[in-house]
């Protein structure tokens, strides 16, 4: 029996430790543990990669969402529209600003926010929309940007799972007024600890975020407003610069594995999200939709295949957000997706043998259509 993890970060380190350790040593030798030249270098390189004028390195993706919203002027009494099918951080950032999260259901074909439902949720208090590029699949941005222009509402992309993805040939991170990235270790571009970034072409947003991440300072010990400690560590900048050089190759590998899975699972009795032909999904997760998920998980585990669920409960059914007052049944498409979704192993170093083994295991478990 093979043992196949959902993600293999140990193998990734084994392939690059001889580059990583000298880079970490450089940070120690220079004692640039917080921000410093590696972080500044990463900001330039990641901004270029995304095609944005500005990139502000931060301590996490959650910090990037928070500062992105604050930079757009979101404050107490405002409303921000987003999806219930996301990691809680997307919605927490809205709460941190004192604003109210307003949720709308997903398009079950993509698992992303359904742009057709957004207009109906707009009120005079709506200040921003956060589309999430879930699993690395770009949200349908054109109709969202059209609504944003018509109502003068800002758009903050949650690109935490979508480094290098493209929407109509443009990179995510450059589509909205600003975008939040996470470099949590398991992400497609992962740090060796926590990390995040805000990308934008808007100078005012960049200026605000640069000051806000370091206690509102515009010069050393010159605090223009009350800010945060959201700075990136030097080690993370050093690691991310090295990993960014490999991101194209890793992304191609992810997309190739996804194509193989789709071919091998074509006749399987399961559902999958749809890829728009003009977009490039970067497969942060490869998800399938199955009936009787607990049995499928158990049978795959018996075959040594690790799985995970992203996510088992939509935001509106989490205890943390019961106060929003969205009872079960409010967002039936998100609820159904959360009941059936299952992530199967996909990571750049996966061998053909491992891919075949997982696909065969899934096919045996769920049967044919
Ligand atoms: C969709 C989404 N948004 C936001 C975040 C928050 O990022 P972080 O964990 O870096 O704070 C994550 C990941 O954790 C995420 O998957």
GROMACS .gro file of C-alpha atoms and ligand atoms in nm:
model
  385
    1UNK     CA    1   0.000   0.000   0.000
    2UNK     CA    2   0.123   0.352  -0.079
    3UNK     CA    3   0.093   0.637   0.171
    4UNK     CA    4   0.005   0.963   0.002
    5UNK     CA    5  -0.018   1.288   0.197
    6UNK     CA    6  -0.242   1.576   0.093
    7UNK     CA    7   0.071   1.793   0.059
    8UNK     CA    8   0.442   1.705   0.095
    9UNK     CA    9   0.640   1.998   0.234
   10UNK     CA   10   0.919   1.770   0.358
   11UNK     CA   11   1.000   1.662   0.002
   12UNK     CA   12   0.999   2.026  -0.106
   13UNK     CA   13   1.252   2.115   0.164
   14UNK     CA   14   1.469   1.816   0.072
   15UNK     CA   15   1.488   1.955  -0.283
   16UNK     CA   16   1.594   2.306  -0.176
   17UNK     CA   17   1.756   2.301   0.168
   18UNK     CA   18   2.094   2.378   0.013
   19UNK     CA   19   1.954   2.712  -0.108
   20UNK     CA   20   1.733   2.783   0.192
   21UNK     CA   21   1.988   2.742   0.471
   22UNK     CA   22   2.242   2.993   0.330
   23UNK     CA   23   1.959   3.245   0.278
   24UNK     CA   24   1.847   3.204   0.641
   25UNK     CA   25   2.209   3.232   0.751
   26UNK     CA   26   2.238   3.561   0.561
   27UNK     CA   27   1.944   3.699   0.759
   28UNK     CA   28   2.114   3.592   1.084
   29UNK     CA   29   2.452   3.734   0.980
   30UNK     CA   30   2.289   4.069   0.898
   31UNK     CA   31   2.054   4.054   1.199
   32UNK     CA   32   1.768   4.171   0.975
   33UNK     CA   33   1.503   3.965   1.148
   34UNK     CA   34   1.212   4.201   1.086
   35UNK     CA   35   1.162   4.346   0.736
   36UNK     CA   36   1.507   4.433   0.596
   37UNK     CA   37   1.658   4.373   0.250
   38UNK     CA   38   1.516   4.024   0.188
   39UNK     CA   39   1.163   4.143   0.258
   40UNK     CA   40   1.212   4.456   0.044
   41UNK     CA   41   1.349   4.237  -0.237
   42UNK     CA   42   1.054   4.003  -0.212
   43UNK     CA   43   0.812   4.297  -0.229
   44UNK     CA   44   0.966   4.413  -0.558
   45UNK     CA   45   0.973   4.065  -0.706
   46UNK     CA   46   0.622   3.966  -0.601
   47UNK     CA   47   0.476   4.300  -0.717
   48UNK     CA   48   0.641   4.243  -1.059
   49UNK     CA   49   0.511   3.887  -1.062
   50UNK     CA   50   0.152   4.003  -1.001
   51UNK     CA   51   0.183   4.298  -1.238
   52UNK     CA   52   0.111   4.559  -0.970
   53UNK     CA   53   0.300   4.880  -0.891
   54UNK     CA   54   0.296   4.816  -0.517
   55UNK     CA   55   0.340   4.514  -0.293
   56UNK     CA   56   0.340   4.548   0.084
   57UNK     CA   57   0.473   4.245   0.275
   58UNK     CA   58   0.283   4.165   0.592
   59UNK     CA   59   0.269   3.919   0.879
   60UNK     CA   60  -0.026   3.716   0.742
   61UNK     CA   61  -0.302   3.700   0.484
   62UNK     CA   62  -0.548   3.798   0.755
   63UNK     CA   63  -0.346   4.117   0.818
   64UNK     CA   64  -0.350   4.185   0.442
   65UNK     CA   65  -0.730   4.155   0.431
   66UNK     CA   66  -0.764   4.379   0.737
   67UNK     CA   67  -0.533   4.654   0.605
   68UNK     CA   68  -0.684   4.628   0.256
   69UNK     CA   69  -1.030   4.699   0.393
   70UNK     CA   70  -0.909   4.980   0.620
   71UNK     CA   71  -0.723   5.137   0.326
   72UNK     CA   72  -1.050   5.137   0.133
   73UNK     CA   73  -1.211   5.331   0.415
   74UNK     CA   74  -1.420   5.047   0.559
   75UNK     CA   75  -1.536   5.140   0.908
   76UNK     CA   76  -1.804   5.085   1.171
   77UNK     CA   77  -2.152   5.096   1.022
   78UNK     CA   78  -2.036   4.990   0.674
   79UNK     CA   79  -2.124   4.666   0.499
   80UNK     CA   80  -1.890   4.440   0.301
   81UNK     CA   81  -2.021   4.171   0.068
   82UNK     CA   82  -1.850   3.831   0.045
   83UNK     CA   83  -1.906   3.456   0.016
   84UNK     CA   84  -2.001   3.210   0.292
   85UNK     CA   85  -1.779   2.945   0.125
   86UNK     CA   86  -1.439   3.056   0.250
   87UNK     CA   87  -1.192   3.032   0.535
   88UNK     CA   88  -1.316   3.236   0.832
   89UNK     CA   89  -1.038   3.498   0.798
   90UNK     CA   90  -1.208   3.658   0.496
   91UNK     CA   91  -1.505   3.749   0.711
   92UNK     CA   92  -1.309   3.819   1.029
   93UNK     CA   93  -1.126   4.101   0.851
   94UNK     CA   94  -1.463   4.271   0.793
   95UNK     CA   95  -1.549   4.233   1.161
   96UNK     CA   96  -1.208   4.377   1.265
   97UNK     CA   97  -1.307   4.701   1.086
   98UNK     CA   98  -1.632   4.717   1.282
   99UNK     CA   99  -1.825   4.659   0.959
  100UNK     CA  100  -2.100   4.407   0.894
  101UNK     CA  101  -2.035   4.105   0.670
  102UNK     CA  102  -2.314   4.060   0.412
  103UNK     CA  103  -2.303   3.716   0.253
  104UNK     CA  104  -2.435   3.600  -0.083
  105UNK     CA  105  -2.450   3.244  -0.216
  106UNK     CA  106  -2.202   3.078  -0.451
  107UNK     CA  107  -2.225   2.963  -0.809
  108UNK     CA  108  -2.212   2.585  -0.761
  109UNK     CA  109  -2.024   2.545  -1.091
  110UNK     CA  110  -1.715   2.724  -0.953
  111UNK     CA  111  -1.771   2.732  -0.573
  112UNK     CA  112  -1.698   3.108  -0.591
  113UNK     CA  113  -1.930   3.400  -0.515
  114UNK     CA  114  -2.218   3.424  -0.766
  115UNK     CA  115  -2.185   3.772  -0.922
  116UNK     CA  116  -2.556   3.765  -1.020
  117UNK     CA  117  -2.652   3.781  -0.652
  118UNK     CA  118  -2.432   4.075  -0.553
  119UNK     CA  119  -2.647   4.362  -0.676
  120UNK     CA  120  -2.942   4.244  -0.467
  121UNK     CA  121  -2.728   4.267  -0.152
  122UNK     CA  122  -2.610   4.625  -0.206
  123UNK     CA  123  -2.741   4.893   0.032
  124UNK     CA  124  -2.637   5.257   0.085
  125UNK     CA  125  -2.393   5.124   0.348
  126UNK     CA  126  -2.207   4.885   0.113
  127UNK     CA  127  -1.843   4.992   0.096
  128UNK     CA  128  -1.657   4.692  -0.049
  129UNK     CA  129  -1.683   4.344  -0.203
  130UNK     CA  130  -1.437   4.062  -0.130
  131UNK     CA  131  -1.439   3.795  -0.402
  132UNK     CA  132  -1.237   3.490  -0.294
  133UNK     CA  133  -1.045   3.292  -0.558
  134UNK     CA  134  -1.123   2.967  -0.378
  135UNK     CA  135  -0.897   2.664  -0.438
  136UNK     CA  136  -0.693   2.882  -0.678
  137UNK     CA  137  -0.985   2.927  -0.922
  138UNK     CA  138  -1.037   3.294  -1.017
  139UNK     CA  139  -1.372   3.441  -0.918
  140UNK     CA  140  -1.565   3.587  -1.212
  141UNK     CA  141  -1.424   3.938  -1.178
  142UNK     CA  142  -1.565   4.125  -1.481
  143UNK     CA  143  -1.926   4.144  -1.361
  144UNK     CA  144  -1.802   4.222  -1.009
  145UNK     CA  145  -1.583   4.509  -1.135
  146UNK     CA  146  -1.873   4.635  -1.345
  147UNK     CA  147  -2.098   4.649  -1.036
  148UNK     CA  148  -1.816   4.811  -0.837
  149UNK     CA  149  -1.780   5.088  -1.096
  150UNK     CA  150  -2.154   5.147  -1.120
  151UNK     CA  151  -2.208   5.171  -0.743
  152UNK     CA  152  -1.865   5.316  -0.653
  153UNK     CA  153  -1.780   5.022  -0.429
  154UNK     CA  154  -1.422   4.897  -0.376
  155UNK     CA  155  -1.309   4.543  -0.460
  156UNK     CA  156  -1.055   4.358  -0.243
  157UNK     CA  157  -0.950   4.024  -0.392
  158UNK     CA  158  -0.890   3.743  -0.144
  159UNK     CA  159  -0.609   3.577  -0.337
  160UNK     CA  160  -0.482   3.376  -0.038
  161UNK     CA  161  -0.519   3.050  -0.235
  162UNK     CA  162  -0.448   3.176  -0.585
  163UNK     CA  163  -0.085   3.292  -0.636
  164UNK     CA  164  -0.009   3.294  -1.012
  165UNK     CA  165  -0.369   3.227  -1.123
  166UNK     CA  166  -0.490   3.419  -1.428
  167UNK     CA  167  -0.831   3.563  -1.513
  168UNK     CA  168  -0.871   3.655  -1.881
  169UNK     CA  169  -0.488   3.656  -1.911
  170UNK     CA  170  -0.441   3.892  -1.615
  171UNK     CA  171  -0.288   3.777  -1.290
  172UNK     CA  172  -0.503   3.768  -0.981
  173UNK     CA  173  -0.378   4.030  -0.739
  174UNK     CA  174  -0.397   4.295  -1.013
  175UNK     CA  175  -0.770   4.275  -1.089
  176UNK     CA  176  -0.940   4.461  -0.802
  177UNK     CA  177  -0.845   4.781  -0.618
  178UNK     CA  178  -0.617   4.571  -0.398
  179UNK     CA  179  -0.557   4.203  -0.322
  180UNK     CA  180  -0.464   4.003  -0.013
  181UNK     CA  181  -0.224   3.707  -0.038
  182UNK     CA  182  -0.136   3.454   0.231
  183UNK     CA  183   0.199   3.277   0.250
  184UNK     CA  184   0.088   3.033   0.520
  185UNK     CA  185   0.321   2.729   0.476
  186UNK     CA  186   0.065   2.511   0.297
  187UNK     CA  187  -0.018   2.775   0.035
  188UNK     CA  188   0.105   2.747  -0.328
  189UNK     CA  189   0.371   3.000  -0.231
  190UNK     CA  190   0.436   2.923   0.135
  191UNK     CA  191   0.671   3.080   0.388
  192UNK     CA  192   0.846   2.897   0.674
  193UNK     CA  193   0.602   3.050   0.919
  194UNK     CA  194   0.327   3.312   0.879
  195UNK     CA  195   0.329   3.570   0.601
  196UNK     CA  196   0.106   3.777   0.376
  197UNK     CA  197   0.105   4.064   0.127
  198UNK     CA  198  -0.120   4.334  -0.010
  199UNK     CA  199  -0.082   4.413  -0.381
  200UNK     CA  200  -0.231   4.723  -0.545
  201UNK     CA  201  -0.185   4.987  -0.814
  202UNK     CA  202  -0.336   5.252  -0.586
  203UNK     CA  203  -0.067   5.470  -0.429
  204UNK     CA  204  -0.289   5.584  -0.142
  205UNK     CA  205  -0.371   5.224  -0.048
  206UNK     CA  206  -0.001   5.133  -0.056
  207UNK     CA  207   0.098   5.434   0.150
  208UNK     CA  208  -0.164   5.361   0.414
  209UNK     CA  209  -0.070   4.992   0.436
  210UNK     CA  210   0.303   5.065   0.468
  211UNK     CA  211   0.241   5.292   0.765
  212UNK     CA  212  -0.036   5.083   0.921
  213UNK     CA  213   0.174   4.764   0.927
  214UNK     CA  214   0.427   4.935   1.153
  215UNK     CA  215   0.230   5.127   1.417
  216UNK     CA  216   0.120   5.405   1.184
  217UNK     CA  217   0.477   5.524   1.136
  218UNK     CA  218   0.559   5.738   0.831
  219UNK     CA  219   0.916   5.788   0.958
  220UNK     CA  220   1.100   5.632   1.251
  221UNK     CA  221   0.906   5.715   1.571
  222UNK     CA  222   0.678   5.947   1.379
  223UNK     CA  223   0.332   5.793   1.429
  224UNK     CA  224   0.071   5.953   1.207
  225UNK     CA  225  -0.211   5.727   1.328
  226UNK     CA  226  -0.269   5.423   1.549
  227UNK     CA  227  -0.152   5.123   1.347
  228UNK     CA  228  -0.057   4.759   1.402
  229UNK     CA  229   0.241   4.528   1.420
  230UNK     CA  230   0.180   4.348   1.090
  231UNK     CA  231   0.541   4.340   0.963
  232UNK     CA  232   0.695   4.046   0.779
  233UNK     CA  233   0.994   3.865   0.929
  234UNK     CA  234   1.328   3.865   0.746
  235UNK     CA  235   1.341   3.482   0.731
  236UNK     CA  236   1.009   3.476   0.547
  237UNK     CA  237   1.124   3.727   0.285
  238UNK     CA  238   1.440   3.518   0.224
  239UNK     CA  239   1.245   3.192   0.184
  240UNK     CA  240   0.970   3.346  -0.030
  241UNK     CA  241   1.222   3.498  -0.276
  242UNK     CA  242   1.374   3.156  -0.336
  243UNK     CA  243   1.038   2.985  -0.368
  244UNK     CA  244   0.896   3.255  -0.598
  245UNK     CA  245   1.159   3.156  -0.857
  246UNK     CA  246   1.004   2.810  -0.869
  247UNK     CA  247   0.641   2.917  -0.865
  248UNK     CA  248   0.590   2.899  -1.242
  249UNK     CA  249   0.723   2.543  -1.257
  250UNK     CA  250   0.522   2.439  -0.950
  251UNK     CA  251   0.205   2.594  -1.091
  252UNK     CA  252   0.251   2.412  -1.423
  253UNK     CA  253   0.300   2.087  -1.231
  254UNK     CA  254  -0.022   2.147  -1.033
  255UNK     CA  255  -0.217   2.220  -1.350
  256UNK     CA  256  -0.080   1.910  -1.522
  257UNK     CA  257  -0.174   1.687  -1.226
  258UNK     CA  258  -0.523   1.840  -1.230
  259UNK     CA  259  -0.558   1.762  -1.603
  260UNK     CA  260  -0.454   1.403  -1.535
  261UNK     CA  261  -0.701   1.367  -1.246
  262UNK     CA  262  -0.981   1.506  -1.465
  263UNK     CA  263  -0.901   1.253  -1.738
  264UNK     CA  264  -0.870   0.957  -1.500
  265UNK     CA  265  -1.186   1.050  -1.307
  266UNK     CA  266  -1.403   1.135  -1.607
  267UNK     CA  267  -1.630   0.834  -1.558
  268UNK     CA  268  -1.631   0.849  -1.175
  269UNK     CA  269  -1.953   0.906  -0.984
  270UNK     CA  270  -1.858   1.248  -0.845
  271UNK     CA  271  -1.877   1.619  -0.920
  272UNK     CA  272  -1.597   1.872  -0.983
  273UNK     CA  273  -1.587   2.251  -1.015
  274UNK     CA  274  -1.571   2.384  -1.371
  275UNK     CA  275  -1.269   2.569  -1.515
  276UNK     CA  276  -1.348   2.862  -1.745
  277UNK     CA  277  -1.139   2.805  -2.061
  278UNK     CA  278  -1.001   3.160  -2.062
  279UNK     CA  279  -0.880   3.140  -1.698
  280UNK     CA  280  -0.593   2.956  -1.529
  281UNK     CA  281  -0.682   2.786  -1.203
  282UNK     CA  282  -0.372   2.707  -0.996
  283UNK     CA  283  -0.525   2.414  -0.804
  284UNK     CA  284  -0.438   2.507  -0.448
  285UNK     CA  285  -0.679   2.223  -0.375
  286UNK     CA  286  -0.818   1.961  -0.609
  287UNK     CA  287  -1.173   1.913  -0.482
  288UNK     CA  288  -1.436   1.658  -0.571
  289UNK     CA  289  -1.801   1.647  -0.460
  290UNK     CA  290  -1.919   1.314  -0.322
  291UNK     CA  291  -2.225   1.168  -0.156
  292UNK     CA  292  -2.168   0.997   0.178
  293UNK     CA  293  -1.839   1.179   0.240
  294UNK     CA  294  -1.748   1.014   0.574
  295UNK     CA  295  -1.745   0.669   0.409
  296UNK     CA  296  -1.537   0.797   0.117
  297UNK     CA  297  -1.283   0.953   0.357
  298UNK     CA  298  -1.259   0.627   0.556
  299UNK     CA  299  -1.216   0.409   0.246
  300UNK     CA  300  -0.947   0.637   0.103
  301UNK     CA  301  -0.769   0.641   0.442
  302UNK     CA  302  -0.768   0.257   0.434
  303UNK     CA  303  -0.578   0.286   0.106
  304UNK     CA  304  -0.327   0.528   0.261
  305UNK     CA  305  -0.472   0.832   0.081
  306UNK     CA  306  -0.498   1.145   0.297
  307UNK     CA  307  -0.790   1.380   0.235
  308UNK     CA  308  -0.922   1.699   0.391
  309UNK     CA  309  -1.239   1.909   0.379
  310UNK     CA  310  -1.228   2.272   0.266
  311UNK     CA  311  -1.459   2.362   0.431
  312UNK     CA  312  -1.698   2.147   0.635
  313UNK     CA  313  -1.918   2.439   0.746
  314UNK     CA  314  -1.999   2.764   0.566
  315UNK     CA  315  -1.929   3.087   0.753
  316UNK     CA  316  -2.295   3.160   0.834
  317UNK     CA  317  -2.332   2.827   1.018
  318UNK     CA  318  -2.020   2.880   1.233
  319UNK     CA  319  -2.088   2.962   1.599
  320UNK     CA  320  -1.862   3.268   1.559
  321UNK     CA  321  -2.108   3.419   1.312
  322UNK     CA  322  -2.443   3.303   1.449
  323UNK     CA  323  -2.510   3.668   1.534
  324UNK     CA  324  -2.534   3.752   1.163
  325UNK     CA  325  -2.874   3.583   1.173
  326UNK     CA  326  -2.848   3.364   0.863
  327UNK     CA  327  -3.021   3.036   0.958
  328UNK     CA  328  -2.952   2.705   0.786
  329UNK     CA  329  -3.102   2.710   0.438
  330UNK     CA  330  -3.012   3.076   0.371
  331UNK     CA  331  -2.733   2.987   0.126
  332UNK     CA  332  -2.832   2.642   0.000
  333UNK     CA  333  -2.563   2.615  -0.266
  334UNK     CA  334  -2.278   2.690  -0.026
  335UNK     CA  335  -2.433   2.454   0.230
  336UNK     CA  336  -2.458   2.171  -0.022
  337UNK     CA  337  -2.098   2.229  -0.139
  338UNK     CA  338  -1.975   2.212   0.223
  339UNK     CA  339  -2.164   1.885   0.277
  340UNK     CA  340  -2.007   1.713  -0.023
  341UNK     CA  341  -1.667   1.870  -0.088
  342UNK     CA  342  -1.349   1.665  -0.045
  343UNK     CA  343  -0.987   1.764  -0.119
  344UNK     CA  344  -0.760   1.489  -0.254
  345UNK     CA  345  -0.377   1.496  -0.265
  346UNK     CA  346  -0.221   1.738  -0.513
  347UNK     CA  347   0.129   1.885  -0.479
  348UNK     CA  348   0.399   1.971  -0.732
  349UNK     CA  349   0.637   1.680  -0.658
  350UNK     CA  350   0.368   1.412  -0.698
  351UNK     CA  351   0.480   1.115  -0.910
  352UNK     CA  352   0.277   0.962  -1.194
  353UNK     CA  353   0.247   0.649  -0.982
  354UNK     CA  354   0.103   0.846  -0.690
  355UNK     CA  355  -0.146   1.026  -0.916
  356UNK     CA  356  -0.263   0.696  -1.070
  357UNK     CA  357  -0.292   0.539  -0.725
  358UNK     CA  358  -0.509   0.822  -0.588
  359UNK     CA  359  -0.731   0.828  -0.898
  360UNK     CA  360  -0.775   0.450  -0.890
  361UNK     CA  361  -0.857   0.466  -0.518
  362UNK     CA  362  -1.119   0.737  -0.572
  363UNK     CA  363  -1.274   0.550  -0.866
  364UNK     CA  364  -1.301   0.226  -0.668
  365UNK     CA  365  -1.449   0.412  -0.372
  366UNK     CA  366  -1.715   0.621  -0.547
  367UNK     CA  367  -1.786   0.390  -0.843
  368UNK     CA  368  -1.873   0.485  -1.199
  369UNK     CA  369  -2.152   0.715  -1.312
  370LIG     C1  370  -0.930   3.217   0.151
  370LIG     C2  371  -0.837   3.256   0.263
  370LIG     N1  372  -0.842   3.382   0.311
  370LIG     C3  373  -0.759   3.422   0.409
  370LIG     C4  374  -0.668   3.338   0.467
  370LIG     C5  375  -0.586   3.389   0.580
  370LIG     O1  376  -0.449   3.385   0.558
  370LIG     P1  377  -0.347   3.369   0.684
  370LIG     O2  378  -0.362   3.232   0.736
  370LIG     O3  379  -0.213   3.392   0.618
  370LIG     O4  380  -0.380   3.476   0.781
  370LIG     C6  381  -0.658   3.206   0.419
  370LIG     C7  382  -0.560   3.107   0.468
  370LIG     O5  383  -0.530   3.077   0.574
  370LIG     C8  384  -0.746   3.164   0.315
  370LIG     O6  385  -0.742   3.040   0.269
   0.00000   0.00000   0.00000
